Coordinates of C-alpha atoms and ligand atoms in Angstrom, one line a residue:
M1064 CA -79.0 -122.7 148.8
S1065 CA -82.0 -119.6 148.6
T1066 CA -83.4 -118.7 152.1
E1067 CA -86.5 -116.7 150.8
L1068 CA -89.1 -118.2 151.5
A1069 CA -92.5 -117.9 149.8
N1070 CA -94.8 -118.4 153.2
D1071 CA -93.4 -118.3 155.8
L1072 CA -97.1 -118.9 158.0
L1073 CA -95.5 -122.4 159.3
L1074 CA -92.1 -120.5 160.5
R1075 CA -93.7 -117.5 162.4
T1076 CA -96.5 -119.2 163.8
L1077 CA -94.5 -121.3 165.7
M1078 CA -92.0 -118.6 166.7
R1079 CA -96.1 -116.6 168.5
E1080 CA -95.5 -113.7 165.8
P1081 CA -98.5 -112.4 164.7
V1082 CA -99.5 -113.8 160.9
P1083 CA -103.2 -112.5 159.3
R1084 CA -103.8 -116.8 159.2
T1085 CA -103.6 -120.0 161.0
P1086 CA -101.3 -122.0 158.3
V1087 CA -102.1 -125.9 158.1
W1088 CA -100.3 -128.6 157.5
I1089 CA -101.5 -132.4 158.3
M1090 CA -99.3 -135.1 159.9
R1091 CA -99.2 -137.8 157.6
Q1092 CA -99.8 -135.7 154.5
A1093 CA -98.2 -138.0 152.3
G1094 CA -99.6 -141.2 152.9
R1095 CA -101.9 -143.9 151.3
Y1096 CA -105.1 -142.0 151.2
L1097 CA -103.4 -140.8 148.5
P1098 CA -103.7 -142.8 144.9
E1099 CA -100.8 -141.5 143.7
Y1100 CA -98.8 -141.6 146.7
R1101 CA -99.8 -146.0 145.9
A1102 CA -98.6 -145.8 143.1
T1103 CA -95.2 -144.5 143.3
R1104 CA -94.8 -147.1 146.2
A1105 CA -95.5 -149.9 143.3
Q1106 CA -93.2 -147.8 141.5
A1107 CA -90.3 -148.1 144.1
G1108 CA -91.7 -151.7 145.4
D1109 CA -92.4 -151.3 148.6
F1110 CA -91.7 -148.6 151.8
M1111 CA -89.3 -148.9 152.9
S1112 CA -87.5 -148.7 149.1
L1113 CA -89.5 -145.5 148.6
C1114 CA -87.9 -144.0 151.9
R1115 CA -83.9 -144.7 150.6
N1116 CA -85.0 -143.6 146.9
P1117 CA -84.8 -139.0 147.3
E1118 CA -86.4 -138.9 143.7
L1119 CA -89.2 -141.2 144.5
A1120 CA -89.7 -139.7 148.3
C1121 CA -89.5 -136.6 147.3
E1122 CA -92.3 -137.1 144.6
V1123 CA -94.4 -138.4 147.5
T1124 CA -93.3 -135.8 149.8
M1125 CA -95.3 -132.7 146.8
Q1126 CA -98.1 -135.0 145.4
P1127 CA -100.0 -133.7 149.2
L1128 CA -98.9 -129.7 148.1
R1129 CA -100.0 -130.0 144.9
R1130 CA -103.7 -131.1 145.9
Y1131 CA -104.3 -128.9 148.9
A1132 CA -103.4 -125.4 149.9
L1133 CA -100.8 -126.7 152.8
D1134 CA -98.2 -124.2 154.6
A1135 CA -95.1 -126.8 155.1
A1136 CA -93.7 -130.0 153.6
I1137 CA -93.0 -132.8 155.5
L1138 CA -90.2 -134.9 154.7
F1139 CA -91.0 -138.2 153.8
S1140 CA -89.2 -140.5 156.0
D1141 CA -89.9 -143.5 159.1
I1142 CA -88.9 -142.8 162.8
L1143 CA -87.8 -146.6 162.3
T1144 CA -84.3 -145.0 160.1
V1145 CA -82.6 -144.6 163.2
P1146 CA -83.1 -147.4 164.7
D1147 CA -81.9 -149.8 161.3
A1148 CA -79.2 -147.5 161.5
M1149 CA -78.4 -149.1 164.7
G1150 CA -78.3 -152.6 163.2
L1151 CA -81.8 -154.2 164.4
G1152 CA -82.2 -154.8 160.6
L1153 CA -85.6 -152.9 160.0
Y1154 CA -88.4 -154.3 158.2
F1155 CA -92.5 -154.3 157.0
E1156 CA -94.6 -157.1 156.5
T1157 CA -97.7 -156.4 154.5
G1158 CA -100.4 -155.4 157.0
E1159 CA -98.3 -156.0 159.9
G1160 CA -96.7 -152.6 160.4
P1161 CA -92.8 -153.0 161.5
K1162 CA -90.7 -155.3 162.4
F1163 CA -87.4 -156.1 163.7
E1164 CA -84.6 -158.9 162.7
R1165 CA -82.7 -158.3 165.3
P1166 CA -84.4 -156.4 168.9
V1167 CA -82.8 -155.4 171.6
Q1168 CA -84.4 -157.4 174.8
T1169 CA -81.6 -157.8 177.1
A1170 CA -79.3 -155.4 179.0
D1171 CA -76.6 -157.5 177.2
A1172 CA -77.6 -156.5 173.8
V1173 CA -78.1 -152.7 175.1
R1174 CA -74.7 -152.4 176.0
A1175 CA -73.9 -153.6 173.1
L1176 CA -75.9 -151.0 171.2
K1177 CA -73.5 -147.7 169.6
V1178 CA -73.8 -144.5 168.3
P1179 CA -73.5 -144.8 164.3
D1180 CA -72.1 -142.9 162.2
V1181 CA -75.2 -140.7 160.8
E1182 CA -74.0 -140.0 157.7
K1183 CA -72.9 -143.3 156.3
E1184 CA -75.9 -145.1 157.4
L1185 CA -78.9 -142.0 157.1
G1186 CA -77.0 -140.0 153.8
Y1187 CA -80.3 -141.1 151.8
V1188 CA -82.7 -139.0 154.1
F1189 CA -80.5 -135.6 153.8
E1190 CA -80.4 -136.2 150.1
A1191 CA -84.2 -136.5 150.5
V1192 CA -83.9 -133.5 152.7
R1193 CA -81.5 -131.4 150.0
T1194 CA -83.6 -132.7 147.0
I1195 CA -87.1 -131.6 148.1
R1196 CA -85.8 -128.2 149.2
R1197 CA -84.5 -127.7 145.6
E1198 CA -87.9 -129.1 144.5
L1199 CA -89.6 -126.6 147.1
N1200 CA -88.1 -123.8 145.4
G1201 CA -88.9 -121.6 148.4
K1202 CA -92.7 -122.3 148.2
V1203 CA -93.3 -123.3 151.8
P1204 CA -90.9 -124.5 154.1
L1205 CA -89.8 -128.6 155.5
I1206 CA -90.4 -130.2 158.4
G1207 CA -87.7 -132.4 159.3
F1208 CA -88.7 -135.6 162.1
A1209 CA -87.7 -137.7 164.6
G1210 CA -89.6 -140.5 166.7
S1211 CA -88.5 -139.7 170.7
P1212 CA -86.5 -141.6 172.4
F1213 CA -89.2 -143.6 174.5
T1214 CA -91.0 -144.2 171.0
V1215 CA -88.6 -145.7 169.2
G1216 CA -87.1 -147.7 171.5
T1217 CA -90.7 -149.4 172.4
Y1218 CA -90.0 -150.9 168.6
M1219 CA -86.7 -151.9 169.4
V1220 CA -87.1 -153.4 172.8
E1221 CA -90.9 -155.1 171.7
G1222 CA -89.5 -155.9 167.9
G1223 CA -92.8 -154.5 166.5
S1224 CA -96.2 -152.7 167.3
S1225 CA -97.0 -153.4 170.1
R1226 CA -100.5 -152.6 172.4
E1227 CA -99.6 -153.1 176.5
F1228 CA -95.5 -152.5 175.3
P1229 CA -94.4 -155.6 178.3
T1230 CA -91.1 -155.5 177.9
I1231 CA -90.1 -152.4 178.0
R1232 CA -92.6 -152.0 181.1
A1233 CA -90.1 -154.9 182.7
L1234 CA -87.1 -152.9 181.7
A1235 CA -88.1 -150.1 183.1
Q1236 CA -89.6 -151.3 186.9
E1237 CA -86.3 -154.3 186.5
S1238 CA -83.7 -152.1 185.4
P1239 CA -85.0 -148.5 184.7
E1240 CA -80.8 -147.7 184.5
V1241 CA -80.5 -150.3 181.6
L1242 CA -83.1 -148.1 179.5
D1243 CA -81.8 -144.6 180.4
H1244 CA -78.8 -145.9 178.8
L1245 CA -81.2 -147.1 176.3
M1246 CA -82.7 -143.6 175.6
S1247 CA -79.5 -142.1 176.0
L1248 CA -77.8 -143.5 172.8
I1249 CA -81.4 -143.3 170.8
A1250 CA -81.0 -139.6 171.7
E1251 CA -77.8 -138.8 171.1
T1252 CA -78.3 -140.8 167.7
T1253 CA -81.0 -138.2 167.1
V1254 CA -79.4 -134.9 167.7
E1255 CA -77.0 -136.0 165.2
Y1256 CA -79.8 -137.4 162.5
L1257 CA -81.8 -133.6 162.9
N1258 CA -78.3 -131.6 162.9
A1259 CA -77.5 -133.4 159.7
Q1260 CA -81.7 -132.8 158.1
I1261 CA -81.1 -129.6 159.4
E1262 CA -77.6 -129.3 157.6
A1263 CA -79.5 -130.0 154.8
G1264 CA -82.0 -127.6 154.6
A1265 CA -85.1 -128.7 157.4
Q1266 CA -86.5 -125.5 158.4
A1267 CA -88.0 -126.8 161.7
V1268 CA -88.0 -129.8 163.1
Q1269 CA -90.5 -132.1 164.9
I1270 CA -90.1 -135.0 167.4
F1271 CA -93.7 -137.7 167.9
D1272 CA -94.1 -139.0 171.3
T1273 CA -96.3 -141.1 170.0
W1274 CA -96.0 -143.8 172.7
G1275 CA -94.6 -141.5 175.8
S1276 CA -97.9 -141.2 178.2
A1277 CA -98.0 -144.8 177.6
L1278 CA -95.7 -144.5 180.7
E1279 CA -96.9 -143.1 184.3
P1280 CA -96.3 -139.7 184.6
D1281 CA -92.9 -139.8 187.0
D1282 CA -91.8 -143.0 184.5
F1283 CA -92.9 -140.1 181.3
R1284 CA -90.3 -137.6 182.7
R1285 CA -88.0 -140.9 183.6
F1286 CA -87.6 -142.0 179.6
S1287 CA -89.0 -139.7 177.7
L1288 CA -89.2 -136.4 178.6
A1289 CA -85.8 -136.8 179.6
S1290 CA -84.5 -137.8 176.6
M1291 CA -86.4 -135.5 174.6
Q1292 CA -85.0 -132.3 177.0
R1293 CA -81.3 -133.9 175.7
I1294 CA -82.6 -133.5 172.3
V1295 CA -83.7 -130.9 172.5
D1296 CA -80.5 -129.2 174.0
G1297 CA -78.3 -130.6 171.6
L1298 CA -80.6 -129.1 168.5
I1299 CA -79.0 -125.9 165.9
R1300 CA -81.7 -124.0 166.5
E1301 CA -80.9 -120.5 164.1
K1302 CA -79.8 -121.5 160.7
D1303 CA -78.9 -118.8 157.7
G1304 CA -80.0 -116.3 159.8
R1305 CA -83.5 -118.2 161.3
K1306 CA -84.7 -120.0 164.0
V1307 CA -85.6 -123.3 163.8
P1308 CA -88.7 -124.3 165.5
V1309 CA -88.5 -127.1 167.4
I1310 CA -92.3 -128.8 167.9
L1311 CA -92.6 -131.7 170.3
F1312 CA -95.8 -133.7 170.3
T1313 CA -96.6 -136.4 172.8
K1314 CA -99.9 -138.4 171.7
G1315 CA -102.4 -137.6 174.9
A1316 CA -99.5 -135.8 177.1
G1317 CA -102.7 -134.1 178.7
P1318 CA -101.8 -131.9 181.6
L1319 CA -98.0 -132.5 181.1
L1320 CA -98.1 -130.5 178.3
E1321 CA -96.8 -127.7 180.8
D1322 CA -93.6 -130.0 181.8
L1323 CA -93.4 -129.9 178.1
A1324 CA -93.6 -125.8 177.6
D1325 CA -90.5 -126.2 179.7
T1326 CA -88.0 -128.3 178.3
G1327 CA -87.5 -125.1 176.3
C1328 CA -88.9 -125.9 172.7
D1329 CA -90.9 -123.8 170.3
A1330 CA -94.0 -125.9 169.9
L1331 CA -96.2 -128.7 171.2
G1332 CA -98.1 -130.9 169.4
V1333 CA -102.3 -131.5 171.3
D1334 CA -104.1 -134.5 170.4
W1335 CA -108.0 -134.3 170.0
T1336 CA -108.3 -135.2 174.1
T1337 CA -107.0 -131.9 175.1
E1338 CA -109.4 -129.0 174.3
L1339 CA -106.8 -126.5 172.6
A1340 CA -108.1 -123.5 175.6
D1341 CA -107.2 -125.6 178.4
A1342 CA -104.3 -126.5 176.5
R1343 CA -103.3 -123.1 176.3
R1344 CA -103.6 -123.0 180.0
Y1345 CA -101.4 -125.8 180.9
V1346 CA -98.3 -123.9 178.7
S1347 CA -99.0 -120.5 179.8
D1348 CA -98.7 -118.9 176.2
K1349 CA -95.1 -119.7 176.6
V1350 CA -95.1 -122.3 173.4
A1351 CA -97.5 -122.9 169.5
L1352 CA -99.7 -125.1 169.3
Q1353 CA -100.5 -127.5 167.1
G1354 CA -103.6 -129.6 167.1
N1355 CA -106.1 -131.0 166.9
L1356 CA -109.0 -132.5 164.7
N1357 CA -110.2 -135.6 166.4
P1358 CA -108.7 -137.5 162.3
A1359 CA -112.3 -139.4 162.7
T1360 CA -113.5 -135.9 162.0
L1361 CA -112.7 -136.6 158.6
R1362 CA -114.7 -139.3 157.5
E1363 CA -118.0 -136.9 158.5
S1364 CA -120.1 -134.7 155.7
P1365 CA -118.3 -131.6 154.5
E1366 CA -120.2 -129.9 157.2
T1367 CA -119.1 -131.5 159.9
I1368 CA -115.5 -131.3 158.7
R1369 CA -115.9 -127.4 158.3
A1370 CA -118.0 -127.7 162.0
G1371 CA -114.6 -129.2 163.5
V1372 CA -112.7 -127.0 162.3
A1373 CA -114.3 -123.8 163.0
S1374 CA -114.9 -125.4 167.0
T1375 CA -110.6 -126.1 166.6
L1376 CA -110.1 -122.7 165.9
A1377 CA -113.0 -121.3 168.3
S1378 CA -111.1 -123.3 171.7
Y1379 CA -107.7 -121.8 170.2
G1380 CA -109.3 -118.8 169.8
K1381 CA -107.1 -114.5 169.2
G1382 CA -103.7 -114.1 168.6
P1383 CA -101.1 -116.2 167.1
G1384 CA -99.1 -119.0 168.2
H1385 CA -101.6 -121.7 166.6
V1386 CA -100.3 -124.2 163.6
F1387 CA -104.0 -126.1 162.3
N1388 CA -103.4 -129.9 162.3
L1389 CA -104.5 -133.2 163.3
G1390 CA -104.5 -134.5 166.7
H1391 CA -102.5 -137.8 164.9
G1392 CA -101.7 -138.8 161.4
I1393 CA -104.6 -138.9 158.6
T1394 CA -105.2 -142.6 158.1
P1395 CA -105.6 -144.6 154.5
D1396 CA -109.1 -145.0 155.0
I1397 CA -110.2 -140.9 154.1
D1398 CA -111.6 -139.6 151.0
P1399 CA -109.2 -137.3 150.1
E1400 CA -111.6 -135.1 148.8
N1401 CA -112.3 -134.0 152.7
L1402 CA -109.1 -133.0 153.2
G1403 CA -109.7 -130.6 151.3
V1404 CA -112.9 -129.8 152.6
L1405 CA -110.9 -129.4 156.3
V1406 CA -107.7 -127.0 153.9
D1407 CA -110.3 -124.5 152.3
A1408 CA -112.2 -123.9 156.0
V1409 CA -108.8 -123.3 157.9
H1410 CA -107.7 -121.0 155.0
E1411 CA -111.7 -119.1 155.4
L1412 CA -112.5 -119.4 158.4
S1413 CA -109.0 -119.0 160.7
P1414 CA -108.4 -115.3 159.7
A1415 CA -110.9 -113.7 162.0
Y1416 CA -108.6 -114.6 164.6
H1417 CA -106.0 -112.9 163.5
D1418 CA -105.8 -108.8 163.6
Ligands
CP3_380 O1 -96.1 -137.1 158.1 C1 -95.7 -137.9 157.0 O2 -96.4 -137.8 156.0 C2 -94.3 -138.1 156.6 C3 -94.0 -139.0 157.2 C4 -93.9 -140.6 158.4 C5 -94.4 -141.5 158.3 N1 -94.6 -142.0 159.4 C6 -94.1 -142.4 157.0 C7 -94.7 -144.3 157.3 C8 -94.3 -139.9 159.1 C9 -93.6 -138.6 160.0 C10 -94.3 -141.2 160.3 C11 -94.5 -141.6 162.0 C12 -94.0 -142.7 162.0 N2 -93.5 -143.6 161.5 C13 -94.3 -142.5 164.0 C14 -95.2 -141.3 164.6 C15 -96.3 -140.7 163.9 C16 -97.7 -142.0 164.5 O3 -98.0 -141.5 163.0 O4 -97.4 -142.3 165.5 C17 -94.4 -143.9 164.1 C18 -95.1 -144.3 165.7 C19 -94.1 -144.6 162.6 C20 -94.0 -145.9 162.8 C21 -94.0 -146.6 161.6 N3 -94.7 -146.4 160.7 C22 -95.9 -148.0 161.7 C23 -95.9 -147.9 163.5 C24 -96.0 -147.8 160.6 C25 -97.3 -149.4 160.1 C26 -98.7 -148.7 160.5 C27 -99.1 -147.0 160.0 O5 -99.0 -146.3 160.6 O6 -98.7 -147.6 159.0 C28 -95.6 -147.8 159.4 C29 -95.0 -147.4 158.0 C30 -95.6 -145.8 157.2 N4 -94.5 -144.6 157.5 C31 -96.3 -145.3 156.3 C32 -96.0 -143.9 156.0 C33 -96.7 -143.6 154.9 C34 -97.3 -146.7 155.8 C35 -96.2 -147.6 154.9 C36 -96.7 -147.6 153.7 O7 -97.3 -147.3 152.8 O8 -97.5 -149.2 153.2

């Protein structure tokens, strides 16, 4: 496979190297706000059939790149393919989000879990990565991803989406060593899963920790941070003579960004509840930062979107190490034209922040 990359702004920025402008990609950039995504999903039948079909997963990965001047592609898949591979039986009911046929709710159920053979159970993901790399042909880098063990664990234990996480919180209180064991199993599986994505061609990886900050800081460190640390320690960090940067995104991390920066990751995602200027102080410029415009801004006028881009760039300030993104995924109700306004504004306004 060719390793030439026409646009390596993202990879250079994640390593805090100087660049002429700020790179931009968007969490959930392939998704329901795009009519062409909805058409391809209908062609596949449903969301999981789309994930399991490498040609169609490649097609939806490419769709946002045809519309917008984005600096990266992100693999089309889901964080819940990992517990599915562990035998929990993932399914989606329309309008209800993800569910598991066999949630893991007792100590015995946790002890019965095994690290799956990722090549066998998740080969369709690695095939999608290879297909997307061929199709990208060096245009922009491809980001692979997985969920954090705690975030994935919330779905495994609660059996689906949750607001308050009663079952996993009870486990943390009453049998913390059982939850430690669950975190280790998911971390071990995730190391194999992400390393196989990297072997297949992923050029950077992101760990989505959507729910870690629902824990009290000490529990966050014990369950979410420690298990992400195990992943960072186990990942392939260089391939074909180029670094493979690791991005950790704990939504709502706030001052815990300081702990996250000490894991040895290359970059941290930041949501809109922390100013990038403050985030930069928390991490003492040890890592690159990615974010953090409120996704709700995309519902506003073009002028308001441009002003949001301008203030996000100004908050990070001058110098390398900022990847523009939203503070969380783009939502299905957004007008696709508005994302174009955002991307164009980053191209236009960001060179002033680089020498
Ligand atoms: O960013 C991308 O374009 C890549 C694809 C991607 C998806 N899910 C596709 C998807 C990524 C990176 C994810 C991550 C993910 N999945 C997270 C972490 C990030 C976050 O948003 O907090 C979580 C918690 C999940 C679990 C999940 N998957 C939920 C809760 C749902 C249903 C609710 C929702 O947001 O729609 C999904 C389904 C899902 N994953 C969809 C997509 C495009 C929508 C399914 C559909 O098309 O019907």
